Tab-separated table of C-alpha atoms and ligand atoms in Angstrom:
chain	number	residue	atom	x	y	z
R	1	MET	CA	0.000	0.000	0.000
R	2	THR	CA	1.348	3.434	-0.908
R	3	PHE	CA	0.203	6.941	-0.014
R	4	GLN	CA	-1.015	7.214	-3.644
R	5	ASP	CA	-3.604	4.528	-2.860
R	6	LEU	CA	-5.099	6.821	-0.231
R	7	ASN	CA	-5.916	9.382	-2.884
R	8	LEU	CA	-4.561	12.343	-0.974
R	9	ASN	CA	-3.932	15.790	-2.437
R	10	THR	CA	-0.813	17.593	-3.632
R	11	PRO	CA	-0.173	19.641	-0.471
R	12	LEU	CA	-0.271	16.463	1.622
R	13	TYR	CA	1.942	14.538	-0.810
R	14	ASN	CA	4.453	17.367	-0.730
R	15	ALA	CA	4.483	17.395	3.069
R	16	LEU	CA	4.938	13.616	3.184
R	17	ASP	CA	7.792	13.932	0.710
R	18	ASP	CA	9.458	16.525	2.919
R	19	LEU	CA	9.048	14.206	5.885
R	20	GLY	CA	10.587	11.414	3.866
R	21	PHE	CA	7.814	8.918	4.597
R	22	ALA	CA	7.748	6.184	1.999
R	23	SER	CA	4.502	4.411	2.751
R	24	PRO	CA	1.639	4.553	5.236
R	25	THR	CA	1.913	2.506	8.414
R	26	PRO	CA	-0.653	-0.305	8.976
R	27	ILE	CA	-2.817	1.769	11.344
R	28	GLN	CA	-2.804	4.628	8.832
R	29	VAL	CA	-4.067	2.270	6.143
R	30	GLU	CA	-6.702	0.732	8.400
R	31	ALA	CA	-8.034	4.000	9.809
R	32	PHE	CA	-8.101	6.081	6.647
R	33	ASN	CA	-11.424	5.042	5.138
R	34	VAL	CA	-13.198	4.786	8.482
R	35	VAL	CA	-12.204	8.305	9.536
R	36	SER	CA	-13.093	9.601	6.054
R	37	SER	CA	-16.518	7.949	6.204
R	38	GLY	CA	-17.513	10.022	9.229
R	39	LYS	CA	-18.346	6.976	11.335
R	40	ASP	CA	-17.357	6.756	14.983
R	41	MET	CA	-14.120	4.863	15.351
R	42	VAL	CA	-12.060	3.232	18.048
R	43	GLY	CA	-8.456	2.603	17.105
R	44	ILE	CA	-6.213	0.373	19.128
R	45	ALA	CA	-2.683	1.531	18.474
R	46	GLN	CA	0.380	2.250	20.513
R	47	THR	CA	2.556	5.318	20.347
R	48	GLY	CA	5.095	4.920	17.600
R	49	THR	CA	2.716	3.234	15.164
R	50	GLY	CA	1.987	6.483	13.357
R	51	LYS	CA	-1.417	6.923	14.983
R	52	THR	CA	-1.350	10.736	14.929
R	53	PHE	CA	-1.223	10.742	11.146
R	54	ALA	CA	-3.716	7.890	11.081
R	55	TYR	CA	-6.391	10.395	12.061
R	56	MET	CA	-4.776	13.571	10.736
R	57	LEU	CA	-4.300	12.393	7.142
R	58	PRO	CA	-8.016	11.820	6.451
R	59	ILE	CA	-9.012	14.825	8.563
R	60	LEU	CA	-6.691	17.203	6.712
R	61	LYS	CA	-7.627	15.725	3.359
R	62	ASN	CA	-11.280	16.514	4.007
R	63	LEU	CA	-10.898	19.845	5.791
R	64	LYS	CA	-12.019	22.621	3.488
R	65	PHE	CA	-10.448	26.051	3.728
R	66	SER	CA	-12.564	28.311	5.877
R	67	GLU	CA	-12.343	31.777	7.279
R	68	GLN	CA	-14.637	31.062	10.178
R	69	GLU	CA	-13.001	31.624	13.508
R	70	THR	CA	-14.274	28.780	15.633
R	71	PRO	CA	-12.573	25.369	15.626
R	72	ARG	CA	-13.926	22.483	13.571
R	73	ILE	CA	-11.631	19.770	14.849
R	74	LEU	CA	-10.938	19.059	18.517
R	75	VAL	CA	-8.136	16.726	19.606
R	76	LEU	CA	-8.018	15.868	23.313
R	77	VAL	CA	-4.867	14.352	24.773
R	78	PRO	CA	-3.932	13.536	28.382
R	79	THR	CA	-0.748	15.542	28.892
R	80	ARG	CA	0.763	18.858	27.928
R	81	GLU	CA	3.768	17.077	26.399
R	82	LEU	CA	1.425	15.304	24.048
R	83	VAL	CA	-0.313	18.585	23.142
R	84	VAL	CA	3.039	19.989	22.055
R	85	GLN	CA	3.958	16.819	20.181
R	86	VAL	CA	0.622	16.496	18.353
R	87	VAL	CA	0.603	20.179	17.358
R	88	SER	CA	4.092	19.822	15.952
R	89	GLU	CA	3.119	16.700	13.978
R	90	ILE	CA	0.041	18.417	12.547
R	91	GLU	CA	2.096	21.452	11.570
R	92	LYS	CA	4.528	19.248	9.677
R	93	LEU	CA	1.738	17.514	7.800
R	94	ALA	CA	-0.143	20.761	7.139
R	95	LYS	CA	2.954	22.594	5.932
R	96	TYR	CA	1.390	23.394	2.555
R	97	ILE	CA	-2.195	23.778	3.750
R	98	ASN	CA	-3.770	26.945	5.015
R	99	VAL	CA	-4.950	25.652	8.369
R	100	ARG	CA	-4.728	27.201	11.824
R	101	VAL	CA	-3.675	24.870	14.642
R	102	LEU	CA	-3.545	25.785	18.319
R	103	GLY	CA	-2.466	23.793	21.380
R	104	VAL	CA	-3.721	24.632	24.883
R	105	TYR	CA	-3.006	22.995	28.237
R	106	GLY	CA	-3.239	23.726	31.923
R	107	GLY	CA	-0.603	25.179	34.192
R	108	THR	CA	-0.022	28.160	31.927
R	109	ASN	CA	-1.621	31.571	31.550
R	110	ILE	CA	-5.190	31.100	30.347
R	111	ASN	CA	-5.518	34.709	29.184
R	112	THR	CA	-2.814	34.331	26.551
R	113	GLN	CA	-4.648	31.246	25.310
R	114	LYS	CA	-7.925	33.173	25.193
R	115	GLN	CA	-6.271	35.801	23.011
R	116	ASP	CA	-4.909	33.105	20.713
R	117	ILE	CA	-8.347	31.541	20.408
R	118	ALA	CA	-9.905	34.902	19.593
R	119	LYS	CA	-7.615	35.154	16.569
R	120	GLY	CA	-9.445	32.212	15.005
R	121	LEU	CA	-8.463	28.570	14.498
R	122	ASP	CA	-9.401	25.362	12.714
R	123	ILE	CA	-7.860	22.616	14.837
R	124	LEU	CA	-7.616	22.763	18.598
R	125	VAL	CA	-5.400	20.335	20.506
R	126	ALA	CA	-6.037	20.419	24.246
R	127	THR	CA	-5.865	18.718	27.587
R	128	PRO	CA	-9.394	18.095	28.941
R	129	GLY	CA	-9.224	20.365	31.996
R	130	ARG	CA	-7.999	23.446	30.208
R	131	PHE	CA	-10.355	22.829	27.290
R	132	TYR	CA	-13.331	22.737	29.646
R	133	ASP	CA	-12.285	25.942	31.424
R	134	LEU	CA	-11.916	27.733	28.113
R	135	ALA	CA	-15.278	26.456	26.917
R	136	LEU	CA	-17.017	27.606	30.095
R	137	SER	CA	-15.466	31.031	29.801
R	138	ARG	CA	-17.286	31.265	26.458
R	139	VAL	CA	-14.235	32.531	24.664
R	140	LEU	CA	-14.129	29.206	22.940
R	141	GLN	CA	-17.170	28.530	20.767
R	142	LEU	CA	-17.896	24.880	20.136
R	143	LYS	CA	-20.815	24.985	17.736
R	144	ASN	CA	-18.737	24.162	14.658
R	145	ILE	CA	-16.854	21.190	16.030
R	146	GLN	CA	-17.447	18.340	13.600
R	147	ARG	CA	-14.870	15.854	14.739
R	148	LEU	CA	-13.638	14.932	18.168
R	149	VAL	CA	-10.447	12.915	18.510
R	150	ILE	CA	-9.544	11.520	21.916
R	151	ASP	CA	-6.006	10.256	21.912
R	152	GLU	CA	-4.589	7.874	24.535
R	153	VAL	CA	-8.004	7.418	26.052
R	154	ASP	CA	-6.703	4.586	28.256
R	155	VAL	CA	-4.204	6.908	29.888
R	156	MET	CA	-6.863	9.599	30.200
R	157	LEU	CA	-9.251	7.294	32.028
R	158	ASP	CA	-6.449	5.924	34.143
R	159	LEU	CA	-5.557	9.461	35.194
R	160	GLY	CA	-9.145	9.977	36.330
R	161	PHE	CA	-10.447	12.166	33.488
R	162	ARG	CA	-13.668	10.185	33.039
R	163	HIS	CA	-16.006	12.813	34.460
R	164	GLN	CA	-14.203	15.579	32.689
R	165	LEU	CA	-14.693	13.747	29.397
R	166	ILE	CA	-18.375	13.170	30.064
R	167	ASN	CA	-18.813	16.873	30.818
R	168	ILE	CA	-17.092	17.678	27.563
R	169	PHE	CA	-19.339	15.287	25.579
R	170	ASP	CA	-22.265	17.208	27.027
R	171	ILE	CA	-21.221	20.595	25.716
R	172	LEU	CA	-20.086	19.520	22.255
R	173	PRO	CA	-22.491	19.542	19.303
R	174	GLU	CA	-24.393	16.276	19.188
R	175	ARG	CA	-23.827	15.743	15.502
R	176	ARG	CA	-20.134	15.016	15.416
R	177	GLN	CA	-17.763	12.221	14.608
R	178	ASN	CA	-15.981	10.604	17.523
R	179	ILE	CA	-12.570	9.140	16.925
R	180	MET	CA	-10.841	7.484	19.812
R	181	PHE	CA	-7.389	5.971	20.144
R	182	SER	CA	-6.209	3.733	22.907
R	183	ALA	CA	-3.030	1.734	23.222
R	184	THR	CA	-4.390	-0.866	25.579
R	185	MET	CA	-7.883	-2.180	25.821
R	186	THR	CA	-9.047	-1.798	29.391
R	187	HIS	CA	-12.353	-2.323	31.128
R	188	ASP	CA	-12.756	1.462	31.562
R	189	VAL	CA	-12.220	2.040	27.855
R	190	ASP	CA	-14.762	-0.642	27.036
R	191	VAL	CA	-17.353	0.984	29.296
R	192	MET	CA	-16.768	4.394	27.769
R	193	ILE	CA	-17.128	3.008	24.245
R	194	SER	CA	-20.414	1.306	24.973
R	195	GLU	CA	-21.859	4.291	26.835
R	196	PHE	CA	-20.952	7.126	24.511
R	197	PHE	CA	-20.201	5.847	21.050
R	198	LYS	CA	-22.610	5.047	18.261
R	199	SER	CA	-21.652	1.542	17.146
R	200	PRO	CA	-18.090	2.548	16.468
R	201	GLU	CA	-15.964	0.738	13.987
R	202	ARG	CA	-12.981	-0.898	15.621
R	203	VAL	CA	-9.674	-0.567	13.930
R	204	SER	CA	-6.572	-2.291	15.153
R	205	ILE	CA	-3.403	-3.719	13.884
R	206	ALA	CA	-3.723	-7.350	14.764
R	207	VAL	CA	-1.574	-8.195	17.737
R	208	SER	CA	0.553	-11.081	16.789
R	209	GLY	CA	-0.640	-14.120	18.653
R	210	THR	CA	2.733	-15.712	18.089
R	211	PRO	CA	4.938	-15.118	21.082
R	212	LEU	CA	8.672	-14.914	20.584
R	213	GLU	CA	10.244	-18.334	20.658
R	214	ASN	CA	12.782	-17.322	23.253
R	215	ILE	CA	10.138	-16.623	25.880
R	216	LEU	CA	9.510	-19.559	28.165
R	217	GLN	CA	5.945	-19.407	29.475
R	218	GLN	CA	4.683	-21.084	32.631
R	219	ARG	CA	1.393	-20.958	34.468
R	220	PHE	CA	0.414	-21.548	38.093
R	221	ASN	CA	-3.056	-22.119	39.450
R	222	VAL	CA	-3.270	-20.055	42.633
R	223	PRO	CA	-6.413	-19.700	44.751
R	224	ASN	CA	-6.227	-16.051	45.852
R	225	PHE	CA	-4.299	-12.781	46.100
R	226	TYR	CA	-2.344	-13.546	49.262
R	227	THR	CA	-1.362	-17.009	48.072
R	228	LYS	CA	-0.105	-15.304	44.920
R	229	VAL	CA	1.964	-13.052	47.197
R	230	ASN	CA	3.375	-16.153	48.926
R	231	LEU	CA	4.242	-17.761	45.609
R	232	LEU	CA	5.852	-14.545	44.430
R	233	ASN	CA	7.904	-14.275	47.610
R	234	HIS	CA	8.995	-17.852	47.073
R	235	VAL	CA	10.241	-17.409	43.503
R	236	LEU	CA	11.816	-14.019	44.211
R	237	GLN	CA	14.078	-15.590	46.859
R	238	ASN	CA	16.181	-16.719	43.952
R	239	THR	CA	17.925	-13.386	43.512
R	240	GLU	CA	20.425	-14.684	41.028
R	241	GLU	CA	17.940	-15.831	38.421
R	242	TYR	CA	15.210	-13.338	39.194
R	243	ASN	CA	17.486	-10.351	38.712
R	244	LYS	CA	15.201	-8.001	36.745
R	245	VAL	CA	11.560	-8.773	37.321
R	246	LEU	CA	8.637	-6.848	35.892
R	247	ILE	CA	5.391	-7.666	37.671
R	248	PHE	CA	2.115	-6.744	35.990
R	249	ILE	CA	-1.110	-6.197	37.840
R	250	GLY	CA	-4.314	-4.738	36.416
R	251	TYR	CA	-5.442	-2.330	39.120
R	252	LYS	CA	-3.549	0.456	40.832
R	253	LYS	CA	-5.065	-0.235	44.238
R	254	LEU	CA	-3.838	-3.821	44.062
R	255	ALA	CA	-0.487	-2.626	42.700
R	256	ASP	CA	-0.022	-0.606	45.894
R	257	LEU	CA	-1.107	-3.509	48.087
R	258	LEU	CA	1.263	-5.871	46.326
R	259	PHE	CA	4.114	-3.371	46.526
R	260	GLU	CA	3.625	-2.949	50.291
R	261	ASN	CA	3.729	-6.707	50.779
R	262	LEU	CA	6.801	-7.210	48.614
R	263	ASP	CA	8.628	-4.287	50.137
R	264	GLU	CA	8.338	-5.917	53.551
R	265	THR	CA	10.042	-9.106	52.377
R	266	PHE	CA	12.484	-7.467	49.968
R	267	PRO	CA	13.225	-3.996	51.304
R	268	ASN	CA	15.076	-1.642	48.939
R	269	GLN	CA	14.589	-3.986	46.021
R	270	CYS	CA	11.139	-2.994	44.756
R	271	CYS	CA	9.507	-0.041	43.095
R	272	VAL	CA	6.024	0.586	41.680
R	273	ILE	CA	4.464	2.671	38.917
R	274	HIS	CA	0.852	3.512	38.207
R	275	SER	CA	-1.070	6.594	37.270
R	276	ASN	CA	-1.763	7.787	40.817
R	277	LYS	CA	1.948	8.257	41.341
R	278	THR	CA	3.426	11.579	40.294
R	279	GLN	CA	5.398	11.780	37.094
R	280	ASN	CA	8.616	12.323	39.088
R	281	TYR	CA	7.952	9.279	41.222
R	282	ARG	CA	7.288	7.177	38.141
R	283	LEU	CA	10.409	8.360	36.354
R	284	ARG	CA	12.497	7.684	39.444
R	285	SER	CA	11.055	4.167	39.809
R	286	ILE	CA	11.708	3.358	36.167
R	287	GLU	CA	15.267	4.654	36.369
R	288	GLN	CA	15.980	2.643	39.527
R	289	PHE	CA	14.688	-0.462	37.802
R	290	ARG	CA	16.483	0.213	34.534
R	291	GLN	CA	19.812	0.719	36.267
R	292	GLY	CA	19.375	-2.318	38.466
R	293	ASP	CA	19.227	-0.444	41.801
R	294	ASN	CA	15.903	-2.161	42.279
R	295	ARG	CA	15.394	-5.571	40.728
R	296	ILE	CA	11.600	-5.661	41.049
R	297	LEU	CA	9.115	-3.306	39.385
R	298	VAL	CA	5.364	-3.559	39.941
R	299	ALA	CA	3.390	-1.879	37.152
R	300	THR	CA	-0.120	-1.534	35.751
R	301	ASP	CA	-0.679	-2.256	32.048
R	302	VAL	CA	-1.395	1.314	31.059
R	303	MET	CA	1.671	2.743	32.727
R	304	ALA	CA	4.069	0.017	31.626
R	305	ARG	CA	3.109	0.444	28.002
R	306	GLY	CA	5.815	2.903	27.045
R	307	LEU	CA	8.530	1.123	28.996
R	308	ASP	CA	11.587	0.336	27.011
R	309	ILE	CA	13.845	-1.635	29.290
R	310	ASP	CA	16.300	-4.276	28.239
R	311	ASN	CA	17.395	-7.460	29.931
R	312	ILE	CA	14.210	-8.142	31.872
R	313	SER	CA	14.774	-11.655	33.231
R	314	HIS	CA	11.158	-12.374	34.157
R	315	VAL	CA	7.728	-10.980	33.462
R	316	ILE	CA	5.288	-12.030	36.134
R	317	ASN	CA	1.610	-11.756	35.361
R	318	PHE	CA	0.312	-11.442	38.883
R	319	ASP	CA	-3.177	-11.474	37.459
R	320	THR	CA	-4.486	-12.777	34.168
R	321	PRO	CA	-5.391	-9.969	31.775
R	322	ASP	CA	-8.926	-10.019	30.476
R	323	TYR	CA	-7.833	-8.885	27.046
R	324	PRO	CA	-5.402	-11.392	25.499
R	325	GLU	CA	-3.637	-8.564	23.615
R	326	ASN	CA	-2.495	-7.170	26.954
R	327	TYR	CA	-0.898	-10.506	27.779
R	328	MET	CA	1.034	-10.401	24.508
R	329	HIS	CA	2.232	-6.885	25.306
R	330	ARG	CA	3.205	-7.915	28.820
R	331	ILE	CA	5.290	-10.947	27.932
R	332	GLY	CA	6.895	-9.107	25.010
R	333	ARG	CA	8.830	-7.083	27.581
R	334	THR	CA	11.146	-9.995	28.151
R	335	GLY	CA	13.040	-12.209	25.742
R	336	ARG	CA	14.204	-9.254	23.727
R	337	ALA	CA	17.316	-9.018	21.613
R	338	GLU	CA	17.562	-12.788	21.295
R	339	ARG	CA	17.973	-13.298	25.014
R	340	GLU	CA	16.005	-15.907	26.881
R	341	GLY	CA	13.086	-14.565	28.836
R	342	ILE	CA	10.682	-16.210	31.242
R	343	SER	CA	7.053	-15.345	31.803
R	344	LEU	CA	4.981	-16.637	34.720
R	345	LEU	CA	1.218	-16.406	34.770
R	346	PHE	CA	-0.693	-16.622	38.054
R	347	SER	CA	-4.346	-17.424	37.645
R	348	THR	CA	-7.188	-18.062	40.027
R	349	GLU	CA	-10.154	-20.212	39.108
R	350	LYS	CA	-12.101	-17.083	38.200
R	351	GLU	CA	-9.412	-16.108	35.744
R	352	LEU	CA	-9.422	-19.394	33.834
R	353	GLU	CA	-11.742	-17.972	31.192
R	354	SER	CA	-9.173	-15.264	30.449
R	355	VAL	CA	-6.461	-17.924	30.305
R	356	GLU	CA	-8.477	-19.724	27.637
R	357	LYS	CA	-8.802	-16.544	25.581
R	358	ILE	CA	-5.038	-16.025	25.735
R	359	GLU	CA	-4.336	-19.617	24.807
R	360	SER	CA	-6.702	-19.516	21.890
R	361	LEU	CA	-5.069	-16.310	20.580
R	362	MET	CA	-1.648	-17.955	20.799
R	363	LYS	CA	-2.982	-21.299	19.612
R	364	MET	CA	-0.999	-22.995	22.351
R	365	VAL	CA	-1.469	-24.121	25.913
R	366	ILE	CA	0.685	-22.447	28.534
R	367	PRO	CA	2.369	-25.260	30.472
R	368	LEU	CA	0.815	-25.621	33.932
R	369	MET	CA	3.405	-25.946	36.682
R	370	PRO	CA	2.870	-27.888	39.918
R	371	PHE	CA	2.229	-25.584	42.850
R	372	PRO	CA	5.376	-25.652	45.051
R	373	GLU	CA	4.701	-27.651	48.209
R	374	THR	CA	6.652	-25.279	50.429
R	375	VAL	CA	4.439	-22.319	49.558
R	376	ALA	CA	1.671	-21.704	52.083
R	377	ILE	CA	-1.916	-21.402	50.912
R	378	SER	CA	-3.313	-18.264	52.479
R	379	GLU	CA	-6.802	-18.101	53.942
R	380	GLN	CA	-6.706	-14.321	53.986
R	381	LEU	CA	-8.906	-12.657	51.367
R	382	THR	CA	-8.823	-9.193	49.866
R	383	GLU	CA	-11.921	-7.007	50.003
R	384	GLU	CA	-12.847	-8.012	46.444
R	385	GLU	CA	-12.368	-11.708	47.107
R	386	ARG	CA	-14.552	-11.884	50.192
R	387	PRO	CA	-17.951	-13.450	49.526
R	388	GLN	CA	-20.999	-11.247	49.792
R	389	ILE	CA	-22.314	-11.476	53.349
R	390	LYS	CA	-25.619	-13.330	53.314
R	391	GLU	CA	-28.424	-12.158	55.580
R	392	LEU	CA	-29.106	-14.684	58.265
R	393	HIS	CA	-32.598	-15.341	59.627
R	394	ASN	CA	-34.347	-13.156	57.122
R	395	PRO	CA	-37.988	-14.308	57.287
R	396	ILE	CA	-38.682	-13.077	53.755
R	397	LYS	CA	-35.960	-15.190	52.225
R	398	LYS	CA	-37.122	-18.635	53.231
R	399	ASP	CA	-34.083	-20.850	53.163
R	400	GLU	CA	-32.278	-20.544	49.889
R	401	THR	CA	-35.291	-20.930	47.613
R	402	PHE	CA	-36.080	-18.020	45.367
R	403	GLY	CA	-39.486	-16.385	45.434
R	404	PRO	CA	-41.264	-14.561	42.658
R	405	ALA	CA	-39.534	-11.617	41.056
R	406	PHE	CA	-42.076	-9.211	42.550
R	407	HIS	CA	-43.459	-9.490	46.030
R	408	GLU	CA	-45.299	-7.400	48.577
R	409	LYS	CA	-43.120	-4.779	50.183
R	410	ILE	CA	-42.459	-5.311	53.853
R	411	ALA	CA	-43.965	-2.715	56.176
R	412	LYS	CA	-40.717	-0.833	56.649
R	413	ASN	CA	-40.387	-0.357	52.902
R	414	LYS	CA	-43.990	0.709	52.386
R	415	LYS	CA	-43.275	4.143	53.772
R	416	GLU	CA	-44.036	6.965	51.433
R	417	ASN	CA	-40.967	8.351	49.708
R	418	LEU	CA	-41.032	11.929	50.864
R	419	GLY	CA	-38.228	12.963	48.570
R	420	GLY	CA	-37.164	16.555	48.894
R	421	SER	CA	-40.002	17.554	51.170
R	422	TYR	CA	-38.548	15.327	53.872
R	423	LYS	CA	-35.610	17.694	54.107
R	424	PHE	CA	-37.947	20.601	54.783
R	425	LYS	CA	-39.887	18.648	57.407
R	426	ILE	CA	-36.683	17.968	59.280
R	427	ALA	CA	-35.625	21.555	58.883
R	428	GLU	CA	-39.015	22.704	60.236
R	429	LYS	CA	-38.647	20.417	63.191
R	430	TYR	CA	-35.186	21.567	64.134
R	431	LYS	CA	-35.778	25.188	63.167
R	432	LYS	CA	-32.491	25.696	61.503
R	433	PRO	CA	-31.007	25.002	58.125
R	434	LYS	CA	-29.380	21.606	57.728
R	435	THR	CA	-26.326	23.322	56.358
R	436	ARG	CA	-25.254	26.887	56.718
R	437	GLY	CA	-25.553	27.371	53.009
R	438	ASP	CA	-29.129	26.083	52.780
R	439	LYS	CA	-30.399	29.167	51.027
R	440	ASN	CA	-33.707	27.672	49.930
R	441	TYR	CA	-34.638	26.983	53.498
R	442	ASN	CA	-33.806	30.532	54.509
R	443	LYS	CA	-35.803	31.899	51.621
R	444	ARG	CA	-38.868	29.818	52.528
R	445	ASN	CA	-38.684	30.872	56.135
R	446	LYS	CA	-38.397	34.514	55.277
R	447	LYS	CA	-41.621	34.299	53.286
R	448	LYS	CA	-43.516	32.905	56.267
N	1	AMP	P1	2.899	8.367	16.539
N	1	AMP	O1	2.521	6.923	16.651
N	1	AMP	O2	1.815	9.191	15.947
N	1	AMP	O3	3.450	8.903	17.826
N	1	AMP	O4	4.099	8.446	15.447
N	1	AMP	C1	5.366	7.915	15.661
N	1	AMP	C2	6.415	8.487	14.711
N	1	AMP	O5	6.284	7.914	13.422
N	1	AMP	C3	6.318	9.989	14.515
N	1	AMP	O6	7.598	10.551	14.676
N	1	AMP	C4	5.844	10.162	13.104
N	1	AMP	O7	6.350	11.335	12.528
N	1	AMP	C5	6.364	8.922	12.410
N	1	AMP	N1	5.520	8.488	11.293
N	1	AMP	C6	4.189	8.655	11.159
N	1	AMP	N2	3.749	8.115	10.005
N	1	AMP	C7	4.818	7.579	9.397
N	1	AMP	C8	5.023	6.884	8.146
N	1	AMP	N3	4.016	6.619	7.320
N	1	AMP	N4	6.275	6.486	7.838
N	1	AMP	C9	7.290	6.733	8.675
N	1	AMP	N5	7.180	7.386	9.847
N	1	AMP	C10	5.958	7.802	10.219
């Protein structure tokens, strides 16, 4: 496939020539027609695959010259560094096109940005927080936005931007194309797609299901979190072999819990990265691990994505990823540059379904290892693992048999729902506002 096959225009061809790009990357080929068609799209692509041009090529090809001042394209990215990078990429590609591009992000003077916006623009690249502030200030008019691109949506959700994004969806014109890029597929991304996107087309470069031959894979059946900790402590005793160990775990809360436990057994040997840690903390952790000051790094999938560290002796999948692609990305961190690498997978019974998905993607069974006899099985359960507490002696629930779906309410539940008025009744009774700022109450009382 060549750029000629994409039917671009002369200004774009000239820019690509200047850049020295010979042919489109796979994600650029895959995304081109979908973005051009105006359909919602979800692209799964990592940084470095050419994903910025994957959406910018079709967008720029179809963007007509206009003198109107309000933006027509909005690109949201999680960090200010990415704003700068994306703006610079767009400027390179739009070298011979008359298009106005502006990047805005937080932590800098908003008034200068307001002045820049007032000058008129076509493409706005922004971090969500600053974009929302500018939109609320009404300097930024949104009525002409036709296309919304959200880049690195996994990182954005991991950083806690979910509500900010939902607020932004609310103020954008309803008739618009949504284009979303994510490097990893996570549960949060999945939820966002199904809640806010109109049957989006999924575009991804197939993750190779063929693991590198020099990665030795092993699997352990382990009943629960704390037994996994015991098993981990057991294997990590072997400091000689386990000299650079990257441990993956899906959730940041569990990453912290695991880190605390490991740090007790192996003080000054562990570090952790996830999105609730500051950038400085993360960089320090990665550096300590890279240089070998710490031999153990605990990381979440999203944060470990950009890691480029050589000589990792072992990847340990402390949990089994739900999306098999994530497993491929995880184990690909070891066994690089022809060296032997080992990957261990810990899975509970609940995770066996995910194991099957991984095995069917790889078309191979991960060898199951016997559970070491010396490792203690823990009875301790995490909050998530504890069974739901059943109500004892509840006369409504006779034994364990299920009744009809609808039944008479019990007396306690038959009470009228007094809704808001209940608040006023209480307020009346106690003769003072429930909160100092209860202006409605004060207003009502004044009238009386
Ligand atoms: P991205 O994945 O968007 O961060 O892009 C990664 C790098 O690949 C950037 O430096 C781009 O300039 C470059 N790039 C994008 N498209 C191509 C292409 N078709 N051929 C070669 N390099 C490219």
